[in-house]
PDB file of C-alpha atoms and ligand atoms in Angstrom:
ATOM      1  CA  MET A 871     113.052  73.192 132.645  1.00  0.00           C
ATOM      2  CA  SER A 872     113.415  70.388 130.135  1.00  0.00           C
ATOM      3  CA  GLU A 873     116.285  67.950 130.331  1.00  0.00           C
ATOM      4  CA  PRO A 874     119.405  69.121 128.273  1.00  0.00           C
ATOM      5  CA  ALA A 875     119.714  65.579 126.774  1.00  0.00           C
ATOM      6  CA  ALA A 876     116.083  65.493 125.601  1.00  0.00           C
ATOM      7  CA  LEU A 877     116.635  69.082 124.126  1.00  0.00           C
ATOM      8  CA  ARG A 878     119.601  67.814 122.252  1.00  0.00           C
ATOM      9  CA  GLN A 879     117.682  64.950 120.993  1.00  0.00           C
ATOM     10  CA  LEU A 880     114.911  67.218 119.907  1.00  0.00           C
ATOM     11  CA  LEU A 881     117.187  69.217 117.601  1.00  0.00           C
ATOM     12  CA  ALA A 882     119.020  66.016 116.468  1.00  0.00           C
ATOM     13  CA  GLU A 883     115.634  64.493 115.316  1.00  0.00           C
ATOM     14  CA  ALA A 884     114.102  67.801 114.020  1.00  0.00           C
ATOM     15  CA  ASP A 885     113.748  68.417 110.257  1.00  0.00           C
ATOM     16  CA  CYS A 886     115.884  71.188 108.961  1.00  0.00           C
ATOM     17  CA  LEU A 887     113.589  73.113 106.683  1.00  0.00           C
ATOM     18  CA  ALA A 888     116.254  75.946 106.017  1.00  0.00           C
ATOM     19  CA  ALA A 889     119.930  75.781 106.904  1.00  0.00           C
ATOM     20  CA  GLU A 890     121.829  78.808 107.893  1.00  0.00           C
ATOM     21  CA  ASP A 891     123.137  79.818 104.498  1.00  0.00           C
ATOM     22  CA  GLN A 892     119.536  79.664 103.018  1.00  0.00           C
ATOM     23  CA  VAL A 893     118.150  81.714 105.868  1.00  0.00           C
ATOM     24  CA  ARG A 894     120.941  84.294 105.358  1.00  0.00           C
ATOM     25  CA  ALA A 895     120.342  84.512 101.629  1.00  0.00           C
ATOM     26  CA  ALA A 896     116.606  85.053 102.301  1.00  0.00           C
ATOM     27  CA  ILE A 897     117.377  87.758 104.848  1.00  0.00           C
ATOM     28  CA  THR A 898     119.667  89.488 102.290  1.00  0.00           C
ATOM     29  CA  ALA A 899     116.861  89.359  99.676  1.00  0.00           C
ATOM     30  CA  VAL A 900     114.322  90.788 102.078  1.00  0.00           C
ATOM     31  CA  ALA A 901     116.756  93.485 103.325  1.00  0.00           C
ATOM     32  CA  ALA A 902     116.967  94.769  99.529  1.00  0.00           C
ATOM     33  CA  ARG A 903     113.161  95.017  99.417  1.00  0.00           C
ATOM     34  CA  ILE A 904     113.045  96.988 102.628  1.00  0.00           C
ATOM     35  CA  SER A 905     115.918  99.198 101.705  1.00  0.00           C
ATOM     36  CA  ALA A 906     114.157 100.154  98.369  1.00  0.00           C
ATOM     37  CA  ASP A 907     110.950 101.120 100.190  1.00  0.00           C
ATOM     38  CA  LEU A 908     112.391 102.742 103.555  1.00  0.00           C
ATOM     39  CA  ALA A 909     115.803 104.193 102.749  1.00  0.00           C
ATOM     40  CA  GLU A 910     114.425 107.701 102.444  1.00  0.00           C
ATOM     41  CA  LEU A 911     111.922 107.647 105.277  1.00  0.00           C
ATOM     42  CA  ASP A 912     114.175 107.844 108.469  1.00  0.00           C
ATOM     43  CA  PRO A 913     112.302 104.863 109.877  1.00  0.00           C
ATOM     44  CA  VAL A 914     112.056 103.448 113.344  1.00  0.00           C
ATOM     45  CA  VAL A 915     112.997  99.757 113.355  1.00  0.00           C
ATOM     46  CA  LEU A 916     111.221  98.006 116.135  1.00  0.00           C
ATOM     47  CA  CYS A 917     112.246  94.494 117.206  1.00  0.00           C
ATOM     48  CA  VAL A 918     109.587  92.474 118.698  1.00  0.00           C
ATOM     49  CA  LEU A 919     111.208  90.633 121.679  1.00  0.00           C
ATOM     50  CA  LYS A 920     112.236  87.904 122.116  1.00  0.00           C
ATOM     51  CA  GLY A 921     111.575  86.025 118.817  1.00  0.00           C
ATOM     52  CA  GLY A 922     112.467  88.897 116.579  1.00  0.00           C
ATOM     53  CA  VAL A 923     116.073  89.331 118.051  1.00  0.00           C
ATOM     54  CA  VAL A 924     118.074  86.978 115.639  1.00  0.00           C
ATOM     55  CA  PHE A 925     116.325  88.228 112.453  1.00  0.00           C
ATOM     56  CA  ALA A 926     116.451  91.858 113.473  1.00  0.00           C
ATOM     57  CA  GLY A 927     120.321  91.495 114.271  1.00  0.00           C
ATOM     58  CA  GLN A 928     121.171  89.899 110.872  1.00  0.00           C
ATOM     59  CA  LEU A 929     118.763  92.443 109.108  1.00  0.00           C
ATOM     60  CA  LEU A 930     120.052  95.608 110.640  1.00  0.00           C
ATOM     61  CA  THR A 931     123.509  95.546 109.317  1.00  0.00           C
ATOM     62  CA  GLN A 932     122.229  95.034 105.727  1.00  0.00           C
ATOM     63  CA  LEU A 933     120.106  98.214 106.061  1.00  0.00           C
ATOM     64  CA  ARG A 934     122.518 100.833 104.725  1.00  0.00           C
ATOM     65  CA  PHE A 935     120.488 103.896 105.505  1.00  0.00           C
ATOM     66  CA  PRO A 936     119.871 106.138 108.571  1.00  0.00           C
ATOM     67  CA  LEU A 937     117.376 104.515 111.055  1.00  0.00           C
ATOM     68  CA  ASP A 938     116.340 104.542 114.671  1.00  0.00           C
ATOM     69  CA  PHE A 939     116.271 101.187 116.432  1.00  0.00           C
ATOM     70  CA  ASP A 940     114.322 100.180 119.500  1.00  0.00           C
ATOM     71  CA  TYR A 941     112.385  97.242 120.808  1.00  0.00           C
ATOM     72  CA  VAL A 942     109.004  96.310 121.960  1.00  0.00           C
ATOM     73  CA  HIS A 943     107.985  93.281 124.153  1.00  0.00           C
ATOM     74  CA  ALA A 944     104.510  92.299 124.110  1.00  0.00           C
ATOM     75  CA  THR A 945     102.750  88.758 124.568  1.00  0.00           C
ATOM     76  CA  ARG A 946      99.217  87.657 124.053  1.00  0.00           C
ATOM     77  CA  TYR A 947      97.440  86.273 127.002  1.00  0.00           C
ATOM     78  CA  GLY A 948      95.049  83.407 126.619  1.00  0.00           C
ATOM     79  CA  ASN A 949      93.447  82.915 123.309  1.00  0.00           C
ATOM     80  CA  ALA A 950      92.449  86.587 122.869  1.00  0.00           C
ATOM     81  CA  THR A 951      91.745  87.455 119.151  1.00  0.00           C
ATOM     82  CA  ALA A 952      92.899  90.290 117.193  1.00  0.00           C
ATOM     83  CA  GLY A 953      93.390  93.667 119.019  1.00  0.00           C
ATOM     84  CA  GLY A 954      92.565  92.452 122.488  1.00  0.00           C
ATOM     85  CA  GLY A 955      94.385  90.779 125.262  1.00  0.00           C
ATOM     86  CA  ILE A 956      97.845  92.047 124.630  1.00  0.00           C
ATOM     87  CA  GLU A 957     100.226  92.348 127.625  1.00  0.00           C
ATOM     88  CA  TRP A 958     102.896  94.810 127.238  1.00  0.00           C
ATOM     89  CA  ARG A 959     106.370  94.257 128.899  1.00  0.00           C
ATOM     90  CA  ALA A 960     108.107  96.989 127.120  1.00  0.00           C
ATOM     91  CA  MET A 961     106.650  99.878 125.044  1.00  0.00           C
ATOM     92  CA  PRO A 962     108.772 101.711 122.445  1.00  0.00           C
ATOM     93  CA  SER A 963     110.786 104.516 124.091  1.00  0.00           C
ATOM     94  CA  VAL A 964     111.189 106.463 120.868  1.00  0.00           C
ATOM     95  CA  PRO A 965     108.144 108.664 120.237  1.00  0.00           C
ATOM     96  CA  LEU A 966     106.350 107.190 117.113  1.00  0.00           C
ATOM     97  CA  ARG A 967     104.235 110.016 116.191  1.00  0.00           C
ATOM     98  CA  GLY A 968     104.934 111.124 112.585  1.00  0.00           C
ATOM     99  CA  ARG A 969     107.514 108.311 112.133  1.00  0.00           C
ATOM    100  CA  HIS A 970     107.604 105.420 109.708  1.00  0.00           C
ATOM    101  CA  VAL A 971     107.752 102.303 111.802  1.00  0.00           C
ATOM    102  CA  LEU A 972     108.962  98.782 110.649  1.00  0.00           C
ATOM    103  CA  LEU A 973     108.135  96.033 113.120  1.00  0.00           C
ATOM    104  CA  VAL A 974     110.479  92.956 112.963  1.00  0.00           C
ATOM    105  CA  ASP A 975     109.330  89.759 114.355  1.00  0.00           C
ATOM    106  CA  ASP A 976     110.262  86.074 114.019  1.00  0.00           C
ATOM    107  CA  ILE A 977     107.014  84.561 112.577  1.00  0.00           C
ATOM    108  CA  LEU A 978     103.580  85.497 111.279  1.00  0.00           C
ATOM    109  CA  ASP A 979     101.358  82.673 112.604  1.00  0.00           C
ATOM    110  CA  VAL A 980      97.887  83.609 113.247  1.00  0.00           C
ATOM    111  CA  GLY A 981      99.079  87.142 113.289  1.00  0.00           C
ATOM    112  CA  SER A 982      97.093  88.679 116.171  1.00  0.00           C
ATOM    113  CA  THR A 983     100.113  89.777 118.168  1.00  0.00           C
ATOM    114  CA  LEU A 984     101.771  91.604 115.331  1.00  0.00           C
ATOM    115  CA  LEU A 985      98.277  93.195 114.437  1.00  0.00           C
ATOM    116  CA  ALA A 986      97.965  94.330 118.112  1.00  0.00           C
ATOM    117  CA  ILE A 987     101.315  95.792 118.117  1.00  0.00           C
ATOM    118  CA  ALA A 988     100.802  97.463 114.808  1.00  0.00           C
ATOM    119  CA  ASP A 989      97.456  98.889 116.217  1.00  0.00           C
ATOM    120  CA  ALA A 990      99.294 100.310 119.148  1.00  0.00           C
ATOM    121  CA  CYS A 991     101.824 102.055 116.878  1.00  0.00           C
ATOM    122  CA  GLN A 992      99.022 103.517 114.752  1.00  0.00           C
ATOM    123  CA  SER A 993      97.403 104.826 117.955  1.00  0.00           C
ATOM    124  CA  GLN A 994     100.635 106.724 118.689  1.00  0.00           C
ATOM    125  CA  GLU A 995     100.054 108.422 115.261  1.00  0.00           C
ATOM    126  CA  ALA A 996     102.899 106.706 113.406  1.00  0.00           C
ATOM    127  CA  ALA A 997     102.889 107.976 109.775  1.00  0.00           C
ATOM    128  CA  SER A 998     103.068 104.392 108.540  1.00  0.00           C
ATOM    129  CA  VAL A 999     103.421 100.791 110.075  1.00  0.00           C
ATOM    130  CA  ARG A1000     104.995  98.101 108.132  1.00  0.00           C
ATOM    131  CA  THR A1001     105.791  94.422 109.369  1.00  0.00           C
ATOM    132  CA  ALA A1002     108.745  92.260 108.446  1.00  0.00           C
ATOM    133  CA  VAL A1003     109.007  88.772 109.468  1.00  0.00           C
ATOM    134  CA  LEU A1004     111.560  85.987 109.016  1.00  0.00           C
ATOM    135  CA  VAL A1005     108.832  83.315 108.475  1.00  0.00           C
ATOM    136  CA  ASP A1006     105.258  83.435 107.151  1.00  0.00           C
ATOM    137  CA  LYS A1007     103.487  80.198 108.189  1.00  0.00           C
ATOM    138  CA  VAL A1008     101.163  79.082 105.380  1.00  0.00           C
ATOM    139  CA  HIS A1009      97.777  78.054 106.633  1.00  0.00           C
ATOM    140  CA  GLY A1010      94.145  79.222 106.514  1.00  0.00           C
ATOM    141  CA  ARG A1011      93.923  80.466 110.140  1.00  0.00           C
ATOM    142  CA  LYS A1012      95.101  83.993 109.764  1.00  0.00           C
ATOM    143  CA  ALA A1013      93.498  86.632 112.148  1.00  0.00           C
ATOM    144  CA  ARG A1014      92.198  88.342 109.050  1.00  0.00           C
ATOM    145  CA  PRO A1015      91.509  86.493 105.846  1.00  0.00           C
ATOM    146  CA  GLY A1016      94.659  87.132 103.522  1.00  0.00           C
ATOM    147  CA  LEU A1017      96.651  88.704 106.368  1.00  0.00           C
ATOM    148  CA  ARG A1018     100.294  88.973 105.160  1.00  0.00           C
ATOM    149  CA  ALA A1019     103.472  90.728 106.383  1.00  0.00           C
ATOM    150  CA  ASP A1020     104.699  93.440 104.206  1.00  0.00           C
ATOM    151  CA  TYR A1021     107.996  91.603 104.088  1.00  0.00           C
ATOM    152  CA  ALA A1022     108.404  87.909 104.894  1.00  0.00           C
ATOM    153  CA  ALA A1023     111.927  86.376 104.161  1.00  0.00           C
ATOM    154  CA  LEU A1024     110.538  82.748 104.016  1.00  0.00           C
ATOM    155  CA  GLU A1025     107.373  80.824 103.794  1.00  0.00           C
ATOM    156  CA  MET A1026     107.148  77.668 105.789  1.00  0.00           C
ATOM    157  CA  PRO A1027     104.477  74.857 106.248  1.00  0.00           C
ATOM    158  CA  ASP A1028     102.141  74.680 109.277  1.00  0.00           C
ATOM    159  CA  ARG A1029     104.370  72.912 111.609  1.00  0.00           C
ATOM    160  CA  PHE A1030     105.978  73.662 115.065  1.00  0.00           C
ATOM    161  CA  LEU A1031     109.254  75.608 114.217  1.00  0.00           C
ATOM    162  CA  PHE A1032     112.257  76.642 116.171  1.00  0.00           C
ATOM    163  CA  GLY A1033     115.699  78.090 115.626  1.00  0.00           C
ATOM    164  CA  TYR A1034     116.711  81.533 114.378  1.00  0.00           C
ATOM    165  CA  GLY A1035     114.786  83.231 117.229  1.00  0.00           C
ATOM    166  CA  MET A1036     111.853  80.997 117.413  1.00  0.00           C
ATOM    167  CA  ASP A1037     111.662  78.771 120.544  1.00  0.00           C
ATOM    168  CA  TYR A1038     110.451  75.327 121.506  1.00  0.00           C
ATOM    169  CA  HIS A1039     109.186  75.942 125.214  1.00  0.00           C
ATOM    170  CA  GLY A1040     111.819  78.651 125.673  1.00  0.00           C
ATOM    171  CA  TYR A1041     114.751  76.740 124.107  1.00  0.00           C
ATOM    172  CA  TRP A1042     116.462  76.518 120.816  1.00  0.00           C
ATOM    173  CA  ARG A1043     116.158  80.158 119.698  1.00  0.00           C
ATOM    174  CA  ASN A1044     119.892  79.894 119.191  1.00  0.00           C
ATOM    175  CA  ALA A1045     119.683  77.074 116.701  1.00  0.00           C
ATOM    176  CA  PRO A1046     121.482  78.127 113.430  1.00  0.00           C
ATOM    177  CA  GLY A1047     118.621  77.405 111.033  1.00  0.00           C
ATOM    178  CA  ILE A1048     114.924  76.801 110.910  1.00  0.00           C
ATOM    179  CA  TYR A1049     113.823  73.437 112.145  1.00  0.00           C
ATOM    180  CA  ALA A1050     110.400  71.729 112.529  1.00  0.00           C
ATOM    181  CA  VAL A1051     109.718  69.414 115.574  1.00  0.00           C
ATOM    182  CA  LYS A1052     109.656  65.801 114.413  1.00  0.00           C
ATOM    183  CA  GLY A1053     106.019  64.757 113.868  1.00  0.00           C
ATOM    184  CA  HIS A1054     104.573  68.248 114.502  1.00  0.00           C
TER     185      HIS A1054
HETATM  186  P1  LIG B 982     100.649  84.806 116.283  1.00  0.00           P
HETATM  187  O1  LIG B 982      99.980  85.974 117.126  1.00  0.00           O
HETATM  188  O2  LIG B 982      99.766  83.625 116.272  1.00  0.00           O
HETATM  189  O3  LIG B 982     101.106  85.339 114.825  1.00  0.00           O
HETATM  190  O4  LIG B 982     101.954  84.366 116.946  1.00  0.00           O
HETATM  191  C1  LIG B 982     102.655  85.066 117.851  1.00  0.00           C
HETATM  192  C2  LIG B 982     103.866  84.422 118.405  1.00  0.00           C
HETATM  193  O5  LIG B 982     103.694  83.017 118.533  1.00  0.00           O
HETATM  194  C3  LIG B 982     104.983  84.485 117.358  1.00  0.00           C
HETATM  195  O6  LIG B 982     105.719  85.675 117.402  1.00  0.00           O
HETATM  196  C4  LIG B 982     105.871  83.453 117.974  1.00  0.00           C
HETATM  197  O7  LIG B 982     106.504  83.979 119.126  1.00  0.00           O
HETATM  198  C5  LIG B 982     104.928  82.368 118.381  1.00  0.00           C
HETATM  199  N1  LIG B 982     104.802  81.296 117.437  1.00  0.00           N
HETATM  200  C6  LIG B 982     103.895  81.029 116.467  1.00  0.00           C
HETATM  201  N2  LIG B 982     104.215  80.003 115.780  1.00  0.00           N
HETATM  202  C7  LIG B 982     105.351  79.527 116.270  1.00  0.00           C
HETATM  203  C8  LIG B 982     106.174  78.338 116.046  1.00  0.00           C
HETATM  204  O8  LIG B 982     105.933  77.520 114.924  1.00  0.00           O
HETATM  205  N3  LIG B 982     107.292  78.199 116.669  1.00  0.00           N
HETATM  206  C9  LIG B 982     107.684  78.976 117.704  1.00  0.00           C
HETATM  207  N4  LIG B 982     106.994  80.116 118.057  1.00  0.00           N
HETATM  208  C10 LIG B 982     105.774  80.291 117.333  1.00  0.00           C
HETATM  209 MG1  LIG B 983     107.204  86.285 119.159  1.00  0.00          MG
END
């Protein structure tokens, strides 16, 4: 565990890339786009733990239509590339066959994790799988060229981000905005 004083200093020195008001406005805008597409589809919304929890929580109350909510918890081990090396800690308990699925996660970085989770949903014969992320990190290292989330609330530069669900070595998922570690 890191020193609490060092962690407070990390936040104090970090660059705030989006303050809470700005993040909330971006979530409201993306909720409208999601609603326009999914309102009639009785979707299953799957929060990807742990990072997706803040975004999913603030998104959910802005989706004013019937939906099922569940979660998945999966992490990639090592540097495995798309489709492989995923370790499941919790599978969805709602049957996905024939359902329209919306995966909600914190960030699309390389995208391997979300691709692997989407593949797993497809293999359960979901009717469709869409992805929503709070942040799409802009760089040229996506798992597939041109890989995008269906819905991205914000785009951010290729820096180490934390807050609003994203962690720095397990900390500051609770930071009330999106921050970049100083110098990274
Ligand atoms: P990907 O498979 O490279 O897209 O990234 C998978 C996971 O890495 C994300 O869901 C996040 O949990 C984590 N991650 C990627 N970039 C960052 C970051 O800048 N800050 C915190 N976590 C990150
Ligand atoms: Mg994550």
